Amino acid sequence: MVDFSEVDPDRIEPLYEQVADALRAAIRAGEIRPGYRLPSESAIVQETGVSRLTVRRAVQVLVSEGLVTVVQGRGTFVSR
Amino acid sequence: MVDFSEVDPDRIEPLYEQVADALRAAIRAGEIRPGYRLPSESAIVQETGVSRLTVRRAVQVLVSEGLVTVVQGRGTFVSR
DNA sequence: AAATATTTGTACGTATGTATG
DNA sequence: GCATACATACGTACAAATATT
């Protein structure tokens, strides 16, 4: 679903921004539609190799943009 | 300046909120005026006994409220 | 000008708690 | 009860920007 292939610690952009970019791109491309769940934090950790802290910071960016909503115990969802 | 005496891990409120509350109270009381610096992160760590991560989360809360502005290498300042 | 200190920024790991399925 | 998923919180290390000596 989400293409994390460009996430690379050797790039100058902070990792949390790179992860946020990948998630944002997937949402904008309609790969994850409004109301649907993003991959879980631990899934993103596994797919990207970054830490959970970094994933959470990336998600926070999307929350502040109003793109997603986080629900404890359930997941992170694309805003309608 | 800032009264952190009520910051206590045994209270139910998350520590980062407790720290944010103390900073917000000091600002609202005029103990730190607009344009002036808050205590540094490490100073708050020493005064409260919480981790720097927790201090930074507290500051983020105030940033999101528009109460303070953070400048790398300089400090955190009360918004004018 | 240069080195050092201070302060915030990024990022890792680990542990435990809370809410939901 | 158990598994999954997010929440809080500790520690550590190094980088980047700024201020000081």
PDB file of C-alpha atoms (C1' of nucleotides) in Angstrom:
ATOM      1  CA  MET A   1       0.000   0.000   0.000  1.00  0.00           C
ATOM      2  CA  VAL A   2       2.416   2.659   1.235  1.00  0.00           C
ATOM      3  CA  ASP A   3       5.704   3.007  -0.585  1.00  0.00           C
ATOM      4  CA  PHE A   4       8.455   3.518   1.950  1.00  0.00           C
ATOM      5  CA  SER A   5      11.260   2.762  -0.477  1.00  0.00           C
ATOM      6  CA  GLU A   6      12.553   6.339  -0.414  1.00  0.00           C
ATOM      7  CA  VAL A   7      12.962   6.419   3.343  1.00  0.00           C
ATOM      8  CA  ASP A   8      16.711   6.524   3.819  1.00  0.00           C
ATOM      9  CA  PRO A   9      18.808   7.821   6.733  1.00  0.00           C
ATOM     10  CA  ASP A  10      21.420   9.053   4.246  1.00  0.00           C
ATOM     11  CA  ARG A  11      19.046  11.657   2.855  1.00  0.00           C
ATOM     12  CA  ILE A  12      19.216  15.132   4.335  1.00  0.00           C
ATOM     13  CA  GLU A  13      15.523  15.294   5.154  1.00  0.00           C
ATOM     14  CA  PRO A  14      14.748  14.132   8.698  1.00  0.00           C
ATOM     15  CA  LEU A  15      13.504  10.565   8.839  1.00  0.00           C
ATOM     16  CA  TYR A  16      10.202  11.515  10.465  1.00  0.00           C
ATOM     17  CA  GLU A  17       9.501  13.882   7.568  1.00  0.00           C
ATOM     18  CA  GLN A  18      10.386  11.220   5.029  1.00  0.00           C
ATOM     19  CA  VAL A  19       7.956   8.806   6.676  1.00  0.00           C
ATOM     20  CA  ALA A  20       5.302  11.520   6.852  1.00  0.00           C
ATOM     21  CA  ASP A  21       5.855  12.248   3.163  1.00  0.00           C
ATOM     22  CA  ALA A  22       5.368   8.598   2.225  1.00  0.00           C
ATOM     23  CA  LEU A  23       2.162   8.324   4.229  1.00  0.00           C
ATOM     24  CA  ARG A  24       0.843  11.622   2.872  1.00  0.00           C
ATOM     25  CA  ALA A  25       1.570  10.535  -0.679  1.00  0.00           C
ATOM     26  CA  ALA A  26      -0.344   7.291  -0.179  1.00  0.00           C
ATOM     27  CA  ILE A  27      -3.325   9.187   1.188  1.00  0.00           C
ATOM     28  CA  ARG A  28      -3.274  11.771  -1.577  1.00  0.00           C
ATOM     29  CA  ALA A  29      -3.011   9.023  -4.175  1.00  0.00           C
ATOM     30  CA  GLY A  30      -6.112   7.389  -2.750  1.00  0.00           C
ATOM     31  CA  GLU A  31      -4.255   4.257  -1.755  1.00  0.00           C
ATOM     32  CA  ILE A  32      -5.707   4.648   1.714  1.00  0.00           C
ATOM     33  CA  ARG A  33      -9.160   6.153   1.552  1.00  0.00           C
ATOM     34  CA  PRO A  34     -10.918   8.319   4.141  1.00  0.00           C
ATOM     35  CA  GLY A  35     -12.152   6.260   7.070  1.00  0.00           C
ATOM     36  CA  TYR A  36      -9.588   3.544   6.504  1.00  0.00           C
ATOM     37  CA  ARG A  37      -6.685   2.565   8.680  1.00  0.00           C
ATOM     38  CA  LEU A  38      -3.051   3.344   8.124  1.00  0.00           C
ATOM     39  CA  PRO A  39      -0.518   0.591   8.790  1.00  0.00           C
ATOM     40  CA  SER A  40       0.052   0.205  12.529  1.00  0.00           C
ATOM     41  CA  GLU A  41       3.043   1.894  14.130  1.00  0.00           C
ATOM     42  CA  SER A  42       4.835  -1.411  14.559  1.00  0.00           C
ATOM     43  CA  ALA A  43       4.141  -2.362  10.944  1.00  0.00           C
ATOM     44  CA  ILE A  44       5.697   0.903   9.767  1.00  0.00           C
ATOM     45  CA  VAL A  45       8.641   0.278  12.083  1.00  0.00           C
ATOM     46  CA  GLN A  46       9.191  -3.087  10.442  1.00  0.00           C
ATOM     47  CA  GLU A  47       8.725  -1.813   6.897  1.00  0.00           C
ATOM     48  CA  THR A  48      10.959   1.223   7.266  1.00  0.00           C
ATOM     49  CA  GLY A  49      13.550   0.215   9.824  1.00  0.00           C
ATOM     50  CA  VAL A  50      13.093   3.457  11.755  1.00  0.00           C
ATOM     51  CA  SER A  51      12.188   3.547  15.419  1.00  0.00           C
ATOM     52  CA  ARG A  52       8.691   3.749  16.771  1.00  0.00           C
ATOM     53  CA  LEU A  53       9.404   7.218  18.115  1.00  0.00           C
ATOM     54  CA  THR A  54      10.175   8.377  14.589  1.00  0.00           C
ATOM     55  CA  VAL A  55       6.989   6.792  13.253  1.00  0.00           C
ATOM     56  CA  ARG A  56       4.957   8.535  15.927  1.00  0.00           C
ATOM     57  CA  ARG A  57       6.489  11.876  15.085  1.00  0.00           C
ATOM     58  CA  ALA A  58       5.612  11.329  11.442  1.00  0.00           C
ATOM     59  CA  VAL A  59       2.030  10.529  12.342  1.00  0.00           C
ATOM     60  CA  GLN A  60       1.872  13.633  14.523  1.00  0.00           C
ATOM     61  CA  VAL A  61       2.767  15.709  11.495  1.00  0.00           C
ATOM     62  CA  LEU A  62      -0.219  14.299   9.623  1.00  0.00           C
ATOM     63  CA  VAL A  63      -2.453  14.847  12.639  1.00  0.00           C
ATOM     64  CA  SER A  64      -1.422  18.489  12.788  1.00  0.00           C
ATOM     65  CA  GLU A  65      -2.276  18.754   9.102  1.00  0.00           C
ATOM     66  CA  GLY A  66      -5.703  17.310   9.824  1.00  0.00           C
ATOM     67  CA  LEU A  67      -5.045  14.401   7.492  1.00  0.00           C
ATOM     68  CA  VAL A  68      -5.429  11.584  10.009  1.00  0.00           C
ATOM     69  CA  THR A  69      -6.998  10.816  13.350  1.00  0.00           C
ATOM     70  CA  VAL A  70      -5.390   8.589  15.976  1.00  0.00           C
ATOM     71  CA  VAL A  71      -7.471   6.391  18.257  1.00  0.00           C
ATOM     72  CA  GLN A  72      -5.780   4.550  21.120  1.00  0.00           C
ATOM     73  CA  GLY A  73      -6.220   0.814  20.893  1.00  0.00           C
ATOM     74  CA  ARG A  74      -7.683   0.984  17.381  1.00  0.00           C
ATOM     75  CA  GLY A  75      -5.332   2.654  14.989  1.00  0.00           C
ATOM     76  CA  THR A  76      -4.736   5.698  12.848  1.00  0.00           C
ATOM     77  CA  PHE A  77      -7.351   6.592  10.266  1.00  0.00           C
ATOM     78  CA  VAL A  78      -7.543   8.864   7.274  1.00  0.00           C
ATOM     79  CA  SER A  79      -9.831  11.781   8.040  1.00  0.00           C
ATOM     80  CA  ARG A  80     -13.056  11.990   6.089  1.00  0.00           C
TER      81      ARG A  80
ATOM     82  CA  MET B   1      10.152  31.755  38.624  1.00  0.00           C
ATOM     83  CA  VAL B   2       8.177  28.685  37.618  1.00  0.00           C
ATOM     84  CA  ASP B   3       6.619  26.635  40.392  1.00  0.00           C
ATOM     85  CA  PHE B   4       7.086  22.955  39.605  1.00  0.00           C
ATOM     86  CA  SER B   5       6.245  21.798  43.135  1.00  0.00           C
ATOM     87  CA  GLU B   6       3.047  20.091  42.022  1.00  0.00           C
ATOM     88  CA  VAL B   7       4.732  17.960  39.397  1.00  0.00           C
ATOM     89  CA  ASP B   8       4.446  14.461  40.802  1.00  0.00           C
ATOM     90  CA  PRO B   9       4.513  11.079  39.033  1.00  0.00           C
ATOM     91  CA  ASP B  10       1.946   9.767  41.522  1.00  0.00           C
ATOM     92  CA  ARG B  11      -0.720  12.093  40.196  1.00  0.00           C
ATOM     93  CA  ILE B  12      -3.030  10.713  37.539  1.00  0.00           C
ATOM     94  CA  GLU B  13      -2.381  13.545  35.085  1.00  0.00           C
ATOM     95  CA  PRO B  14       0.419  12.747  32.632  1.00  0.00           C
ATOM     96  CA  LEU B  15       3.727  14.294  33.638  1.00  0.00           C
ATOM     97  CA  TYR B  16       4.063  16.262  30.404  1.00  0.00           C
ATOM     98  CA  GLU B  17       0.691  17.874  31.075  1.00  0.00           C
ATOM     99  CA  GLN B  18       1.685  18.696  34.627  1.00  0.00           C
ATOM    100  CA  VAL B  19       4.841  20.406  33.394  1.00  0.00           C
ATOM    101  CA  ALA B  20       2.878  22.223  30.698  1.00  0.00           C
ATOM    102  CA  ASP B  21       0.395  23.351  33.333  1.00  0.00           C
ATOM    103  CA  ALA B  22       3.158  24.782  35.516  1.00  0.00           C
ATOM    104  CA  LEU B  23       4.727  26.660  32.609  1.00  0.00           C
ATOM    105  CA  ARG B  24       1.371  27.939  31.410  1.00  0.00           C
ATOM    106  CA  ALA B  25       0.513  29.157  34.899  1.00  0.00           C
ATOM    107  CA  ALA B  26       3.801  31.066  35.123  1.00  0.00           C
ATOM    108  CA  ILE B  27       3.143  32.716  31.780  1.00  0.00           C
ATOM    109  CA  ARG B  28      -0.449  33.588  32.621  1.00  0.00           C
ATOM    110  CA  ALA B  29       0.659  35.009  35.968  1.00  0.00           C
ATOM    111  CA  GLY B  30       3.113  37.257  34.159  1.00  0.00           C
ATOM    112  CA  GLU B  31       6.120  35.654  35.827  1.00  0.00           C
ATOM    113  CA  ILE B  32       7.607  35.209  32.374  1.00  0.00           C
ATOM    114  CA  ARG B  33       6.602  38.058  30.129  1.00  0.00           C
ATOM    115  CA  PRO B  34       6.155  38.043  26.338  1.00  0.00           C
ATOM    116  CA  GLY B  35       9.500  38.006  24.565  1.00  0.00           C
ATOM    117  CA  TYR B  36      11.286  36.492  27.517  1.00  0.00           C
ATOM    118  CA  ARG B  37      12.876  33.093  27.776  1.00  0.00           C
ATOM    119  CA  LEU B  38      11.528  30.085  29.577  1.00  0.00           C
ATOM    120  CA  PRO B  39      13.954  27.985  31.611  1.00  0.00           C
ATOM    121  CA  SER B  40      16.046  25.764  29.331  1.00  0.00           C
ATOM    122  CA  GLU B  41      14.998  22.166  28.820  1.00  0.00           C
ATOM    123  CA  SER B  42      17.877  20.908  30.945  1.00  0.00           C
ATOM    124  CA  ALA B  43      17.033  23.367  33.714  1.00  0.00           C
ATOM    125  CA  ILE B  44      13.464  22.084  33.785  1.00  0.00           C
ATOM    126  CA  VAL B  45      14.758  18.533  33.810  1.00  0.00           C
ATOM    127  CA  GLN B  46      16.830  19.328  36.883  1.00  0.00           C
ATOM    128  CA  GLU B  47      14.061  21.222  38.644  1.00  0.00           C
ATOM    129  CA  THR B  48      11.352  18.647  38.014  1.00  0.00           C
ATOM    130  CA  GLY B  49      13.169  15.329  37.855  1.00  0.00           C
ATOM    131  CA  VAL B  50      11.336  14.346  34.679  1.00  0.00           C
ATOM    132  CA  SER B  51      13.120  13.363  31.473  1.00  0.00           C
ATOM    133  CA  ARG B  52      13.981  15.762  28.688  1.00  0.00           C
ATOM    134  CA  LEU B  53      11.523  13.962  26.425  1.00  0.00           C
ATOM    135  CA  THR B  54       8.750  14.809  28.842  1.00  0.00           C
ATOM    136  CA  VAL B  55       9.868  18.431  29.048  1.00  0.00           C
ATOM    137  CA  ARG B  56       9.896  18.678  25.265  1.00  0.00           C
ATOM    138  CA  ARG B  57       6.402  17.257  25.036  1.00  0.00           C
ATOM    139  CA  ALA B  58       5.216  19.811  27.556  1.00  0.00           C
ATOM    140  CA  VAL B  59       6.762  22.616  25.529  1.00  0.00           C
ATOM    141  CA  GLN B  60       5.136  21.233  22.381  1.00  0.00           C
ATOM    142  CA  VAL B  61       1.762  21.584  24.065  1.00  0.00           C
ATOM    143  CA  LEU B  62       2.417  25.280  24.658  1.00  0.00           C
ATOM    144  CA  VAL B  63       3.656  25.697  21.095  1.00  0.00           C
ATOM    145  CA  SER B  64       0.441  24.180  19.768  1.00  0.00           C
ATOM    146  CA  GLU B  65      -1.461  26.639  21.944  1.00  0.00           C
ATOM    147  CA  GLY B  66       0.498  29.486  20.424  1.00  0.00           C
ATOM    148  CA  LEU B  67       1.841  30.458  23.831  1.00  0.00           C
ATOM    149  CA  VAL B  68       5.545  30.039  23.130  1.00  0.00           C
ATOM    150  CA  THR B  69       8.024  29.941  20.272  1.00  0.00           C
ATOM    151  CA  VAL B  70      11.048  27.655  20.173  1.00  0.00           C
ATOM    152  CA  VAL B  71      14.311  28.644  18.498  1.00  0.00           C
ATOM    153  CA  GLN B  72      17.089  26.093  18.091  1.00  0.00           C
ATOM    154  CA  GLY B  73      20.268  27.174  19.809  1.00  0.00           C
ATOM    155  CA  ARG B  74      18.570  30.053  21.605  1.00  0.00           C
ATOM    156  CA  GLY B  75      15.694  28.865  23.696  1.00  0.00           C
ATOM    157  CA  THR B  76      11.957  28.960  24.143  1.00  0.00           C
ATOM    158  CA  PHE B  77      10.234  32.329  24.382  1.00  0.00           C
ATOM    159  CA  VAL B  78       6.824  33.547  25.421  1.00  0.00           C
ATOM    160  CA  SER B  79       4.919  34.723  22.361  1.00  0.00           C
ATOM    161  CA  ARG B  80       4.139  38.402  22.123  1.00  0.00           C
TER     162      ARG B  80
ATOM    163  C1'  DA C   1      39.118  34.019  14.434  1.00  0.00           C
ATOM    164  C1'  DA C   2      38.692  29.986  16.950  1.00  0.00           C
ATOM    165  C1'  DA C   3      37.478  27.064  20.461  1.00  0.00           C
ATOM    166  C1'  DT C   4      34.080  26.014  23.999  1.00  0.00           C
ATOM    167  C1'  DA C   5      29.652  25.987  26.134  1.00  0.00           C
ATOM    168  C1'  DT C   6      24.771  26.204  25.857  1.00  0.00           C
ATOM    169  C1'  DT C   7      20.353  25.033  23.881  1.00  0.00           C
ATOM    170  C1'  DT C   8      17.284  22.865  20.898  1.00  0.00           C
ATOM    171  C1'  DG C   9      16.737  18.937  17.118  1.00  0.00           C
ATOM    172  C1'  DT C  10      16.840  14.207  15.623  1.00  0.00           C
ATOM    173  C1'  DA C  11      16.946   9.366  16.620  1.00  0.00           C
ATOM    174  C1'  DC C  12      17.933   5.124  18.787  1.00  0.00           C
ATOM    175  C1'  DG C  13      16.421   1.570  22.559  1.00  0.00           C
ATOM    176  C1'  DT C  14      13.529  -0.102  26.493  1.00  0.00           C
ATOM    177  C1'  DA C  15       9.689  -0.654  29.707  1.00  0.00           C
ATOM    178  C1'  DT C  16       5.153  -0.282  31.274  1.00  0.00           C
ATOM    179  C1'  DG C  17       0.256   1.474  30.996  1.00  0.00           C
ATOM    180  C1'  DT C  18      -4.302   2.012  28.693  1.00  0.00           C
ATOM    181  C1'  DA C  19      -7.827   1.033  25.294  1.00  0.00           C
ATOM    182  C1'  DT C  20      -9.703  -1.906  22.003  1.00  0.00           C
ATOM    183  C1'  DG C  21     -10.677  -6.270  19.469  1.00  0.00           C
TER     184       DG C  21
ATOM    185  C1'  DG D   1      -7.774 -14.072  29.109  1.00  0.00           C
ATOM    186  C1'  DC D   2      -5.067 -12.777  25.240  1.00  0.00           C
ATOM    187  C1'  DA D   3      -3.407 -10.144  21.353  1.00  0.00           C
ATOM    188  C1'  DT D   4      -3.060  -5.815  19.106  1.00  0.00           C
ATOM    189  C1'  DA D   5      -2.373  -0.838  18.936  1.00  0.00           C
ATOM    190  C1'  DC D   6      -1.561   3.514  20.737  1.00  0.00           C
ATOM    191  C1'  DA D   7       0.198   6.425  25.221  1.00  0.00           C
ATOM    192  C1'  DT D   8       3.449   7.716  28.590  1.00  0.00           C
ATOM    193  C1'  DA D   9       8.095   7.893  30.220  1.00  0.00           C
ATOM    194  C1'  DC D  10      12.739   6.627  31.207  1.00  0.00           C
ATOM    195  C1'  DG D  11      17.776   6.748  29.327  1.00  0.00           C
ATOM    196  C1'  DT D  12      21.451   7.647  25.768  1.00  0.00           C
ATOM    197  C1'  DA D  13      23.974   9.684  21.886  1.00  0.00           C
ATOM    198  C1'  DC D  14      25.078  12.816  18.514  1.00  0.00           C
ATOM    199  C1'  DA D  15      23.892  16.905  15.295  1.00  0.00           C
ATOM    200  C1'  DA D  16      22.838  21.765  14.441  1.00  0.00           C
ATOM    201  C1'  DA D  17      22.277  26.512  15.749  1.00  0.00           C
ATOM    202  C1'  DT D  18      23.496  29.982  18.734  1.00  0.00           C
ATOM    203  C1'  DA D  19      26.028  32.364  22.421  1.00  0.00           C
ATOM    204  C1'  DT D  20      30.105  33.023  25.032  1.00  0.00           C
ATOM    205  C1'  DT D  21      34.952  33.204  26.040  1.00  0.00           C
TER     206       DT D  21
END
